[in-house]
Short mmCIF file of C-alpha atoms and ligand atoms in Angstrom, two decimals:
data_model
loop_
_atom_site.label_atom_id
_atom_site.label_comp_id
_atom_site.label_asym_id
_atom_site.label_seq_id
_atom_site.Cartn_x
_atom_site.Cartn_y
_atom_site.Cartn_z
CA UNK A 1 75.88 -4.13 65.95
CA UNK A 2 74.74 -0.89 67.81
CA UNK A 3 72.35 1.53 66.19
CA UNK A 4 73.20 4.79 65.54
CA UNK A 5 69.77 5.62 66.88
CA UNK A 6 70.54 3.08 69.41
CA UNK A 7 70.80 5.12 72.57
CA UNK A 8 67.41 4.56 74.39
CA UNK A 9 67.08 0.45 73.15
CA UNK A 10 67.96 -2.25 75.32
CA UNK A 11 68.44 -5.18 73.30
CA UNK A 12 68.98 -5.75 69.29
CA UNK A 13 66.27 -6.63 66.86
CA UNK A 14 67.10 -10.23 65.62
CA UNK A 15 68.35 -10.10 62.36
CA UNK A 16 65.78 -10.79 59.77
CA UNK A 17 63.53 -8.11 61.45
CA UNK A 18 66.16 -5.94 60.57
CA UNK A 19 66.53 -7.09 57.17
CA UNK A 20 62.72 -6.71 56.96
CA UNK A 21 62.70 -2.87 57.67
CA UNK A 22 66.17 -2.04 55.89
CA UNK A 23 65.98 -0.26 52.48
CA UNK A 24 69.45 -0.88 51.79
CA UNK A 25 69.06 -2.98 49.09
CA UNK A 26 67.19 -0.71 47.04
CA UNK A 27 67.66 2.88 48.10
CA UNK A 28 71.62 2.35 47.33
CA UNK A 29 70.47 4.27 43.92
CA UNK A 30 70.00 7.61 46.04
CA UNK A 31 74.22 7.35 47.06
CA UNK A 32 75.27 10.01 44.76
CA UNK A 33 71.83 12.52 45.62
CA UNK A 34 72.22 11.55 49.45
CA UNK A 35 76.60 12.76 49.31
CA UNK A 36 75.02 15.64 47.43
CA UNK A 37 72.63 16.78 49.89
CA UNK A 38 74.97 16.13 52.90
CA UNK A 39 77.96 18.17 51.36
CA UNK A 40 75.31 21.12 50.89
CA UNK A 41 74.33 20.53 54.23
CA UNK A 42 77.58 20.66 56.47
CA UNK A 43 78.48 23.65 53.69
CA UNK A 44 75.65 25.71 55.35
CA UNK A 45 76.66 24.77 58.83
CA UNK A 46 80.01 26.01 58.85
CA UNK A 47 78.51 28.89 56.76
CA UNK A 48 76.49 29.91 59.47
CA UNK A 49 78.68 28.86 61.97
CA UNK A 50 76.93 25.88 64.05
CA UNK A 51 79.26 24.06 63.28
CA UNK A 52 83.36 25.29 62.89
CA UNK A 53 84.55 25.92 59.66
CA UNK A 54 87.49 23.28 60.06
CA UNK A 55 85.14 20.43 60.75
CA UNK A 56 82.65 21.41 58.25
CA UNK A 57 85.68 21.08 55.27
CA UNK A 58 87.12 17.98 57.19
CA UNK A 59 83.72 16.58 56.52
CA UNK A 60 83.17 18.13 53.11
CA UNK A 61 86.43 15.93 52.24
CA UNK A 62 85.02 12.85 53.43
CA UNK A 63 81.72 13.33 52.23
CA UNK A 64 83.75 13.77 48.76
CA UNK A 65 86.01 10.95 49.06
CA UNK A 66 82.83 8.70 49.21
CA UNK A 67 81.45 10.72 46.74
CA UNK A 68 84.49 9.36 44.28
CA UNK A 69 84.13 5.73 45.45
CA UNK A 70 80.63 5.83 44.54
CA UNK A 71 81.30 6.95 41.06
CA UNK A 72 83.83 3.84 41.24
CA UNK A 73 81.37 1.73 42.30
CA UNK A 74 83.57 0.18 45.53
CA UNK A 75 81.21 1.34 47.98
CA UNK A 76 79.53 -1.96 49.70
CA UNK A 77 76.51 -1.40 51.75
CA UNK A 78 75.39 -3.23 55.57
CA UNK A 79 71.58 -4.24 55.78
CA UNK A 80 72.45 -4.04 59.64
CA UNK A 81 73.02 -0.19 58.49
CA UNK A 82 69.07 -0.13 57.55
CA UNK A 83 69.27 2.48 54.73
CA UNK A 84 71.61 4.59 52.31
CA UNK A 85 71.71 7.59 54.91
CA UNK A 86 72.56 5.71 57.92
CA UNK A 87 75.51 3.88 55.94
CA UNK A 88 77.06 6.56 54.74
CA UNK A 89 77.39 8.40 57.99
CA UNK A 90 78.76 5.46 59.28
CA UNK A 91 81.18 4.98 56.42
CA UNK A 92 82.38 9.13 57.46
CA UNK A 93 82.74 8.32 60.93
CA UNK A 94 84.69 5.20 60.19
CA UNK A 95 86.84 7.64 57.79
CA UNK A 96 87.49 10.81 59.34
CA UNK A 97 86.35 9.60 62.85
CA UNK A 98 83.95 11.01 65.76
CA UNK A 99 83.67 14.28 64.13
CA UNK A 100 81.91 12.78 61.38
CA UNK A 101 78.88 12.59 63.62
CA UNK A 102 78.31 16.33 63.56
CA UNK A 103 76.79 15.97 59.90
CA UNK A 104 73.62 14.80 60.99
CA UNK A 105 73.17 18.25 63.22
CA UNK A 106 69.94 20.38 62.59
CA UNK A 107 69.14 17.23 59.64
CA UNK A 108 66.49 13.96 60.21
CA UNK A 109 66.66 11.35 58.03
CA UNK A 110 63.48 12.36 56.88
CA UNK A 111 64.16 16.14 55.51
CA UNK A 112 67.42 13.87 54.08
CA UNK A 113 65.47 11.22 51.89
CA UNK A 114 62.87 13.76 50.70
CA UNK A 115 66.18 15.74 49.69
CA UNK A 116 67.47 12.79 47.55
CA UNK A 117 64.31 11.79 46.08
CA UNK A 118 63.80 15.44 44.67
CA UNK A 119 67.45 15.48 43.54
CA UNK A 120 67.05 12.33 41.57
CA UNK A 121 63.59 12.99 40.11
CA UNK A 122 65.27 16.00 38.90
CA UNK A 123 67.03 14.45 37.39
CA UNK A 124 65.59 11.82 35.73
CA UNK A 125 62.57 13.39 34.82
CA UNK A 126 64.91 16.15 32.28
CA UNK A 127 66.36 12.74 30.91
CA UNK A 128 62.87 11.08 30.55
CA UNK A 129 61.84 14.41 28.69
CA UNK A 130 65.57 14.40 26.59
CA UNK A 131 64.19 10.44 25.30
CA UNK A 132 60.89 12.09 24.47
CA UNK A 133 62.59 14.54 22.49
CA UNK A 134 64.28 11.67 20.38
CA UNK A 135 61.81 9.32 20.10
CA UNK A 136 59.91 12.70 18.36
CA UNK A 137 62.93 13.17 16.11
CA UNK A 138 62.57 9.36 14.90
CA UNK A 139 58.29 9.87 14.25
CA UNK A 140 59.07 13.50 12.29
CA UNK A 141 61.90 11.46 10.47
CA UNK A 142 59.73 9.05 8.94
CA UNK A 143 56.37 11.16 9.07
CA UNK A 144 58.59 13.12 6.58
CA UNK A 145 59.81 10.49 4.43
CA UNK A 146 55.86 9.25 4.26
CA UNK A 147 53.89 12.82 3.54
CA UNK A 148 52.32 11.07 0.07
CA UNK A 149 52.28 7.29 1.57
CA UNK A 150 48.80 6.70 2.09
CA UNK A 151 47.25 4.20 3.98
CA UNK A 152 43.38 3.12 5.07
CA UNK A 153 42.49 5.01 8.30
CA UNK A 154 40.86 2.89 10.47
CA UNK A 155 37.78 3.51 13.29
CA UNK A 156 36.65 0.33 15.09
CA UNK A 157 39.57 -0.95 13.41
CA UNK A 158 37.27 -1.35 10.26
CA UNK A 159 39.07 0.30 7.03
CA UNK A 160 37.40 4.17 7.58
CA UNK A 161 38.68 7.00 4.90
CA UNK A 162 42.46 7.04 3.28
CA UNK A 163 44.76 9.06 4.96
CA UNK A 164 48.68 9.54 4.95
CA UNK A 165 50.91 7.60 7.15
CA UNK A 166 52.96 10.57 8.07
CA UNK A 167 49.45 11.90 9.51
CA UNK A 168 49.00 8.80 11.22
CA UNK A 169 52.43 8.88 12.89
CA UNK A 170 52.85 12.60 13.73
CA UNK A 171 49.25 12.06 16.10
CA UNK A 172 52.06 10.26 18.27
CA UNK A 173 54.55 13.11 17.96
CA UNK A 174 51.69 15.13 19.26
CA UNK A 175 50.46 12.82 21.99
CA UNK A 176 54.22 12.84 23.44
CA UNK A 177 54.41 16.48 22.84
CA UNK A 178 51.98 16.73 25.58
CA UNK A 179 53.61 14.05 27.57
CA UNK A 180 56.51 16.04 27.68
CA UNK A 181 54.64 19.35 28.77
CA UNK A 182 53.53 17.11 31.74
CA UNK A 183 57.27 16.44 32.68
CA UNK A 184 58.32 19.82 32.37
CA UNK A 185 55.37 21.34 34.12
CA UNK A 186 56.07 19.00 37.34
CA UNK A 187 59.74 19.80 37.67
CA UNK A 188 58.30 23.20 39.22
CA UNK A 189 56.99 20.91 42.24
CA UNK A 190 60.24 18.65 42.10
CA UNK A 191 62.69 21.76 42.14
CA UNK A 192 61.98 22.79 45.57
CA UNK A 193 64.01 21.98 48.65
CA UNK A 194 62.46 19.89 52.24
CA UNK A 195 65.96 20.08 53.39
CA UNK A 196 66.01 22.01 56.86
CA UNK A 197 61.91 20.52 57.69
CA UNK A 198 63.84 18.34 60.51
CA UNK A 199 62.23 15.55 61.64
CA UNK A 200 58.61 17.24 61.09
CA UNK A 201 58.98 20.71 62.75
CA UNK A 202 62.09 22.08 61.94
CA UNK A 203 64.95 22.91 64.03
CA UNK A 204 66.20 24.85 66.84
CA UNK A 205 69.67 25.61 64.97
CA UNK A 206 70.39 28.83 63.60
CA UNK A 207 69.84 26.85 59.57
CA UNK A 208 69.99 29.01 56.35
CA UNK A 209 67.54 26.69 54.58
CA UNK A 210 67.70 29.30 51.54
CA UNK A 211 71.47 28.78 51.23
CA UNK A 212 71.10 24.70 51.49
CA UNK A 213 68.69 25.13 48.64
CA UNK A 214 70.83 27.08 46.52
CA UNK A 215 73.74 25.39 46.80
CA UNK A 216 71.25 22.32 45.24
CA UNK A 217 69.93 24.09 42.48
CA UNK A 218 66.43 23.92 43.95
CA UNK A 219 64.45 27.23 43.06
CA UNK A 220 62.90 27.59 46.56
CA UNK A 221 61.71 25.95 49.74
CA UNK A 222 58.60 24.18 51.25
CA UNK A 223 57.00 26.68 52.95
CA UNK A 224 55.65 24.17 55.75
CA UNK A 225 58.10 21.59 57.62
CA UNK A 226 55.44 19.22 58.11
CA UNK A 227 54.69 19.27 54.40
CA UNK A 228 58.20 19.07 53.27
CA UNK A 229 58.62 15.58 54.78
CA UNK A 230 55.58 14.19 54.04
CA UNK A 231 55.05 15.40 50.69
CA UNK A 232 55.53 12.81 47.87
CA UNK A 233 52.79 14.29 45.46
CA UNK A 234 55.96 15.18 43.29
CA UNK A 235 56.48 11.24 43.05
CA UNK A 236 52.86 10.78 42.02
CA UNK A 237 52.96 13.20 39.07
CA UNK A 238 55.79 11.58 37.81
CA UNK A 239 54.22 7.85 37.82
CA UNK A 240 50.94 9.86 36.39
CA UNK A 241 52.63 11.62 33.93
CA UNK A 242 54.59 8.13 33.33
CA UNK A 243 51.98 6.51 33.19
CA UNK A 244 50.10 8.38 30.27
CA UNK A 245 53.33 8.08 28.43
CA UNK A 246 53.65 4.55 28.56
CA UNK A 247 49.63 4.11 27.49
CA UNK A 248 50.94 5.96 24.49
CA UNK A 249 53.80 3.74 24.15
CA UNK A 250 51.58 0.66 24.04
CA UNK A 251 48.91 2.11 22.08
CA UNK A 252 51.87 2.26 19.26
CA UNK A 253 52.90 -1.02 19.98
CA UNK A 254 49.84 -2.67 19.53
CA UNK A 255 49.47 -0.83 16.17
CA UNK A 256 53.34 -1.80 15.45
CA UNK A 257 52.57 -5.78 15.93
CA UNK A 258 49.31 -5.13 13.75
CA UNK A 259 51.44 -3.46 10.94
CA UNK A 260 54.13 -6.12 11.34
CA UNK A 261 51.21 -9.20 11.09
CA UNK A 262 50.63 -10.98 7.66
CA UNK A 263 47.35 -9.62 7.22
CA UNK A 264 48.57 -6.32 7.41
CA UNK A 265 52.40 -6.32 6.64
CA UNK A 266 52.47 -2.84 6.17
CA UNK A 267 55.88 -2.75 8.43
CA UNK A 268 58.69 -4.33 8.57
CA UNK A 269 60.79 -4.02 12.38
CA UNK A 270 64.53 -4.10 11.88
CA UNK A 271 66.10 -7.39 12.80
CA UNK A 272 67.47 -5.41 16.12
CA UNK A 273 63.63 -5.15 17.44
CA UNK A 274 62.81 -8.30 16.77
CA UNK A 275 63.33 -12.33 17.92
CA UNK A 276 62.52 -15.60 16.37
CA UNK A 277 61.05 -18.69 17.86
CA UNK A 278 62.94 -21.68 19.16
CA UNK A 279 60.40 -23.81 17.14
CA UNK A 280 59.15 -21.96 14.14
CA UNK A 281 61.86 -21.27 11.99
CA UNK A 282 59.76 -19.03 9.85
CA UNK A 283 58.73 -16.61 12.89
CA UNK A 284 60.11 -12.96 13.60
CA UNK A 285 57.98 -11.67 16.21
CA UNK A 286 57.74 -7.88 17.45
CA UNK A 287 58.55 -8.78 21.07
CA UNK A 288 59.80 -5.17 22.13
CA UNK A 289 56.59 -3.45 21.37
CA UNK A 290 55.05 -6.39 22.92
CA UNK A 291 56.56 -6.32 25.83
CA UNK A 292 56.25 -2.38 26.41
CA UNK A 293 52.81 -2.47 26.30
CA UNK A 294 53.14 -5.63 28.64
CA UNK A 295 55.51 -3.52 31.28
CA UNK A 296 52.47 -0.42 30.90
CA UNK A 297 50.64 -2.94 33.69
CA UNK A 298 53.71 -2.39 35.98
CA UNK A 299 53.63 1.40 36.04
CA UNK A 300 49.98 1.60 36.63
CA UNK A 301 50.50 -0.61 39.41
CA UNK A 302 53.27 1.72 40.61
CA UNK A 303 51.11 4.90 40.67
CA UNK A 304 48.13 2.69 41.99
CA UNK A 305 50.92 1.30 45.04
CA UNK A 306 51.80 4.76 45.69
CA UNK A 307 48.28 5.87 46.11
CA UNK A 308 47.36 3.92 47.79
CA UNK A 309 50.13 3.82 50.47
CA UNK A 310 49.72 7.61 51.25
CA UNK A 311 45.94 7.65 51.23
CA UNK A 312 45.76 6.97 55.50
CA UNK A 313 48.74 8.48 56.69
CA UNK A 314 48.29 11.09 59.09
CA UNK A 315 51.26 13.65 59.13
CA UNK A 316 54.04 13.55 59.33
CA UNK A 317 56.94 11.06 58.35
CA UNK A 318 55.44 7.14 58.59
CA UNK A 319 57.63 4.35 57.80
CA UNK A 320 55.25 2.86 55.70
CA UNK A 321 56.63 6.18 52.97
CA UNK A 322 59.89 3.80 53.02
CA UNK A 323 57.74 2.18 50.22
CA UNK A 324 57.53 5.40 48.23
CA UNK A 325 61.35 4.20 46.10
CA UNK A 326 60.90 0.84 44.37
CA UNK A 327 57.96 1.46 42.02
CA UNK A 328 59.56 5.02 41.68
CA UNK A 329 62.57 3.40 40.37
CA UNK A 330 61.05 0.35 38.37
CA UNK A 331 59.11 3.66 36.54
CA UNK A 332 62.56 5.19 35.76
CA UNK A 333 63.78 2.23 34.10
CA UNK A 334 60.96 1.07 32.22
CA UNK A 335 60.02 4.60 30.73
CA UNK A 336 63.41 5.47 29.89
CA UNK A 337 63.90 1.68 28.27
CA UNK A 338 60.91 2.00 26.28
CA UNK A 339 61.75 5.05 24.95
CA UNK A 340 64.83 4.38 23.67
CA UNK A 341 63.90 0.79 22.39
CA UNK A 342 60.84 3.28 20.63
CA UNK A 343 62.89 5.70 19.02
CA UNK A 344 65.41 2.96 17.53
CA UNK A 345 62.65 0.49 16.34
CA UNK A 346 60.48 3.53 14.30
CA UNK A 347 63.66 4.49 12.87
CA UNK A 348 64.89 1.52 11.14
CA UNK A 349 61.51 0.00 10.63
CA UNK A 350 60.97 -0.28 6.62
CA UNK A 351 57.15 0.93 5.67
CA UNK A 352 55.87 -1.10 2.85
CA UNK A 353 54.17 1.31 0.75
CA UNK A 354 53.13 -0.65 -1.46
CA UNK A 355 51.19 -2.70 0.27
CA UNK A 356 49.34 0.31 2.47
CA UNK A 357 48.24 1.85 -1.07
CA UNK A 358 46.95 -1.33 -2.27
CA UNK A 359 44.91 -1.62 1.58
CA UNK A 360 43.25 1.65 0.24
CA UNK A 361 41.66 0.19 -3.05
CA UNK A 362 40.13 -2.90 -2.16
CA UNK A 363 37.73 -1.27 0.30
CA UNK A 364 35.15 0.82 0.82
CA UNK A 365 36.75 3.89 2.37
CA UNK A 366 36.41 5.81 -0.30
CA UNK A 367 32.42 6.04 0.20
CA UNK A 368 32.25 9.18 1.97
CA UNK A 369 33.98 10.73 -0.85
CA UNK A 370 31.24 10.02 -3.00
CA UNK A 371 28.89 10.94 -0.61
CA UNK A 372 30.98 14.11 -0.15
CA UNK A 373 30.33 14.84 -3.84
CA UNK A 374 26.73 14.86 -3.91
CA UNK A 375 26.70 16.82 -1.24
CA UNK A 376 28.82 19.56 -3.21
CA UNK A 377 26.05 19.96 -5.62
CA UNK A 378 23.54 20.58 -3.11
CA UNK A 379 21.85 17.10 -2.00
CA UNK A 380 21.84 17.29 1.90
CA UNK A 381 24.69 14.72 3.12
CA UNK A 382 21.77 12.76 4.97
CA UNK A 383 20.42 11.92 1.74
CA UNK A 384 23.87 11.43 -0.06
CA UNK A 385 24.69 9.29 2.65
CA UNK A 386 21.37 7.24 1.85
CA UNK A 387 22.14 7.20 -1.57
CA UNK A 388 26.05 6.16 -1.29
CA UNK A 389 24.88 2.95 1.51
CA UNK A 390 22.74 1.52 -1.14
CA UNK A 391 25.54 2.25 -3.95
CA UNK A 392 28.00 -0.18 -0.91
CA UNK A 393 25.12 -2.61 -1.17
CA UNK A 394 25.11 -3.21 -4.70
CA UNK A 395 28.63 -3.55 -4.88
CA UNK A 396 28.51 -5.97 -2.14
CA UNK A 397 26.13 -8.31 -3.78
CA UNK A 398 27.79 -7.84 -6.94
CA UNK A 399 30.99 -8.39 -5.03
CA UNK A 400 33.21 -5.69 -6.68
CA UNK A 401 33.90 -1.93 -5.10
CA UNK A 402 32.72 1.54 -6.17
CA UNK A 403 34.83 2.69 -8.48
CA UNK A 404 34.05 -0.56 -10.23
CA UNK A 405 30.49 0.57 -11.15
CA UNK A 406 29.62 2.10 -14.44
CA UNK A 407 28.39 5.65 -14.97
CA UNK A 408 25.20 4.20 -16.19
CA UNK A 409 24.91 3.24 -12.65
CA UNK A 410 25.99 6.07 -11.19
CA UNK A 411 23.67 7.70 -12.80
CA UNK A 412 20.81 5.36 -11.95
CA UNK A 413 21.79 6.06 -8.51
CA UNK A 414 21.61 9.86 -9.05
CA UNK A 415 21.16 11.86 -12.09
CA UNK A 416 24.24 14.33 -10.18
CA UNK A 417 26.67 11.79 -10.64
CA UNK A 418 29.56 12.58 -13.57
CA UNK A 419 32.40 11.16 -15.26
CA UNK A 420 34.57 13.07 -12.57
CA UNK A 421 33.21 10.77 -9.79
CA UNK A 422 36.01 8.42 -10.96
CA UNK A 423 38.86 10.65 -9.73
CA UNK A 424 36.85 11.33 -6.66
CA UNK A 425 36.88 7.91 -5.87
CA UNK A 426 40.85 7.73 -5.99
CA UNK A 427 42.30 7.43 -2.38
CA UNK A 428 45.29 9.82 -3.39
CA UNK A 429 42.75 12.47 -4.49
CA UNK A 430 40.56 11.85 -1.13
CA UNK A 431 43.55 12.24 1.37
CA UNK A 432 44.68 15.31 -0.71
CA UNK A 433 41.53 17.17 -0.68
CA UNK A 434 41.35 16.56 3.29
CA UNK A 435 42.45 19.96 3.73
CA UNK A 436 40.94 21.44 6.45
CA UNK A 437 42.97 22.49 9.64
CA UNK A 438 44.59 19.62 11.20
CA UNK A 439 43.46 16.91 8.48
CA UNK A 440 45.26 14.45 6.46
CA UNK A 441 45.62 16.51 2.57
CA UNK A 442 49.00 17.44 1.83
CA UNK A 443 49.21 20.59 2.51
CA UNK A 444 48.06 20.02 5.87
CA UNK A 445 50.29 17.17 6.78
CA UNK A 446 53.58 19.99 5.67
CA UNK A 447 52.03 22.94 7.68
CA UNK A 448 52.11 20.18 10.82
CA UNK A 449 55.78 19.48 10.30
CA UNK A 450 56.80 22.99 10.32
CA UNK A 451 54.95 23.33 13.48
CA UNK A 452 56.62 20.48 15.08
CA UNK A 453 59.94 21.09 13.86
CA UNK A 454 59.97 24.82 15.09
CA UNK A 455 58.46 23.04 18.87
CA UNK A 456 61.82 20.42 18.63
CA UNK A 457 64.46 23.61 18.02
N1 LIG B 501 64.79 4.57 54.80
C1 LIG B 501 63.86 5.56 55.17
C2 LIG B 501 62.91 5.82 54.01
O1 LIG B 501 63.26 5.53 52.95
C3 LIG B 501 64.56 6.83 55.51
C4 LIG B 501 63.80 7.72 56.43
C5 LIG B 501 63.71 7.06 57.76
N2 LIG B 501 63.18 7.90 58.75
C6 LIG B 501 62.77 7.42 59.93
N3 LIG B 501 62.33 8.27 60.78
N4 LIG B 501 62.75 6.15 60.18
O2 LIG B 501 61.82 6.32 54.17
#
């Protein structure tokens, strides 16, 4: 089959060269983005006449015609055709015939993909942020439902001081809160049109590059034609940004499989977020969370690919940017998966509160209440600290917990010590006293879900 760059080539490439260097197979996704950016395109060249206004809407119609049989899915693609752009024109010319070939005037292919891959980041970056945004709704749900649930807080995931499980979740709303701001803040690089760069040093038509990028939606241009076509910086913030989300995603997980563990069972996932074994009949194992922060690997190897790929390319265009699309897209689907499999399996999990308050009184996390206390009437915390390790000791050897001890040796410890220490020593009382800004008390935890509420409206 002839090339449509075939012109200056004397013979064919054999045919799994071809198949080697097409993209076909996966830049198919860009069909709708590519019609998009071509109809915009021959709008502005009949607009500005280099092209006549009869064969600009003649090719308008095709370009719209293909645009429908996308949308019904009965386009089929040619890996002879190389790539999404090249099969398209070829499907116009086929259609409305020779004229079709005027499309491609004052356009490269390579103003043309960095076109589509800004059009569809656009787009699926607002829908990545729109799953943030629900997966937040399900954490404020159930941070709300659990203000008073408390549960040990952990460091070195050794039992630390009491705190609330609605604290413990809305430190995720917060962490995605900020994913989110990263999303948002990169559209402003994403929203801006290479169409009209050319090749690599734009054109000798008479373009309106402004118009092209208005009729997108794009809220300006790249200033420099050799950076519009080799830029793909707007790719990288995305698997960045994607990438931070999904470490956030796993970090959950892996807390979500702890929870849902006998020794902890302070979860239980919804039947819907969960699968048995084929051998133990007794087994219901958290495989979703396990396996998003198993596909977390996959998009750091997509922004680490990407990297990587750009770091020795001298400008402009290279062919090896070709390999820019298939971690991009992998990244699409797995964020926007795992967010949605996130926000269904926090809100139909069941929190066994029971069993989290009980995890607060067999332990020692109450100890820096006590030492807390002393400190209160004046003993410097160094020495309160002293005094409450040795108190942790005796319990130890004695093998029972603080608030087990009598007064009498309390009081033996330090003469300070009063009958009040006993209410000290409850978890509820230590998570509600926690009241300074941005702690776990009470008070604190309802302040925090005003603030987030008023940041989801
Ligand atoms: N399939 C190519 C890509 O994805 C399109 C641009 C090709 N440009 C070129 N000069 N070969 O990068």
């Amino acid at each position: 089959m002839k090339k449509l760059w075939g012109g200056r080539f004397t013979k064919t490439a054999e045919e799994w060269v071809d198949e080697f260097g097409a993209s076909i197979s996966f830049d198919q996704e860009l069909v709708l983005e590519d019609l998009e950016g071509s109809i915009a395109h021959v709008t502005m060249l009949g607009q500005c006449g280099i092209i006549s206004n009869e064969d600009s809407e003649l090719i308008k119609k095709g370009l719209l015609a293909l645009q429908e049989k996308a949308n019904n899915n009965e386009l089929e693609y040619s890996v002879k055709l190389e790539d999404i752009h090249l099969n398209l024109e070829s499907k116009l010319t086929d259609m409305i015939g020779p004229v079709g070939g005027k499309l491609h005037t004052g356009r490269s292919r390579n103003d043309q993909v960095a076109t589509d891959m800004h059009l569809y980041l656009r787009k699926q970056t607002s829908t990545v942020i729109q799953l943030i945004n629900e997966m937040q709704n399900a954490l404020l749900t159930q941070a709300k439902a659990h203000v008073e649930t408390i549960m040990p807080g952990y460091t070195h995931l050794q039992r630390a001081q009491p705190i609330s499980f609605a604290h413990h979740l809305m430190a995720y709303f917060w962490m995605l809160e900020r994913d989110k701001e990263r999303f948002q803040e990169s559209q402003k690089r994403i929203n801006v049109s290479p169409l009209g760069a050319g090749a690599l040093a734009g054109t000798t038509f008479p373009i309106d590059r402004e118009l092209t990028a208005e009729l997108l939606g794009f809220q300006g241009i790249y200033e420099n034609s050799l950076d519009a076509v080799s830029d793909r910086d707007f790719i990288l913030e995305f698997l960045s940004a994607s990438s931070m989300l999904m470490m956030h995603l796993s970090r959950l997980g892996e807390e979500i499989i702890l929870w849902s563990s006998q020794e902890f069972r302070f979860i239980e996932l919804d039947d819907a977020f969960s699968t048995g074994s084929s051998i133990m009949p007794q087994k219901k194992n958290p495989d979703m969370a396990e396996l998003i922060r198993g596909k977390t690997g996959r998009v750091y190897g997509n922004l680490m690919g990407l990297l990587t790929v750009l770091k020795g390319l001298p400008l402009a265009y290279n062919k090896d940017m070709q390999e820019d699309k298939e971690g991009m897209f992998d990244t699409v689907k797995t964020v926007t998966g795992s967010l949605k499999i996130f926000a269904g399996m926090i809100e139909s999990m069941k929190v066994n509160t029971n069993q989290m308050e009980t995890a607060t009184k067999n332990d020692f996390s109450n100890a820096t209440e006590l030492a807390d206390y002393l400190s209160g009437k004046g003993i410097p915390f160094r020495e309160s600290h002293e005094i409450v390790g040795q108190l942790v000791l005796t319990c130890v050897k004695k093998q029972c917990y603080l608030a087990d001890l009598s007064l009498d040796e309390f009081k033996e410890a330090h003469p300070l010590f009063e009958a009040d220490i006993y209410e000290v020593l409850n978890p509820v009382t230590a998570v509600q006293r926690r009241n300074s800004a941005g702690g776990t008390g009470f008070e604190q935890i309802k302040l925090a879900l005003q603030k987030a509420e008023a940041k989801m409206n």
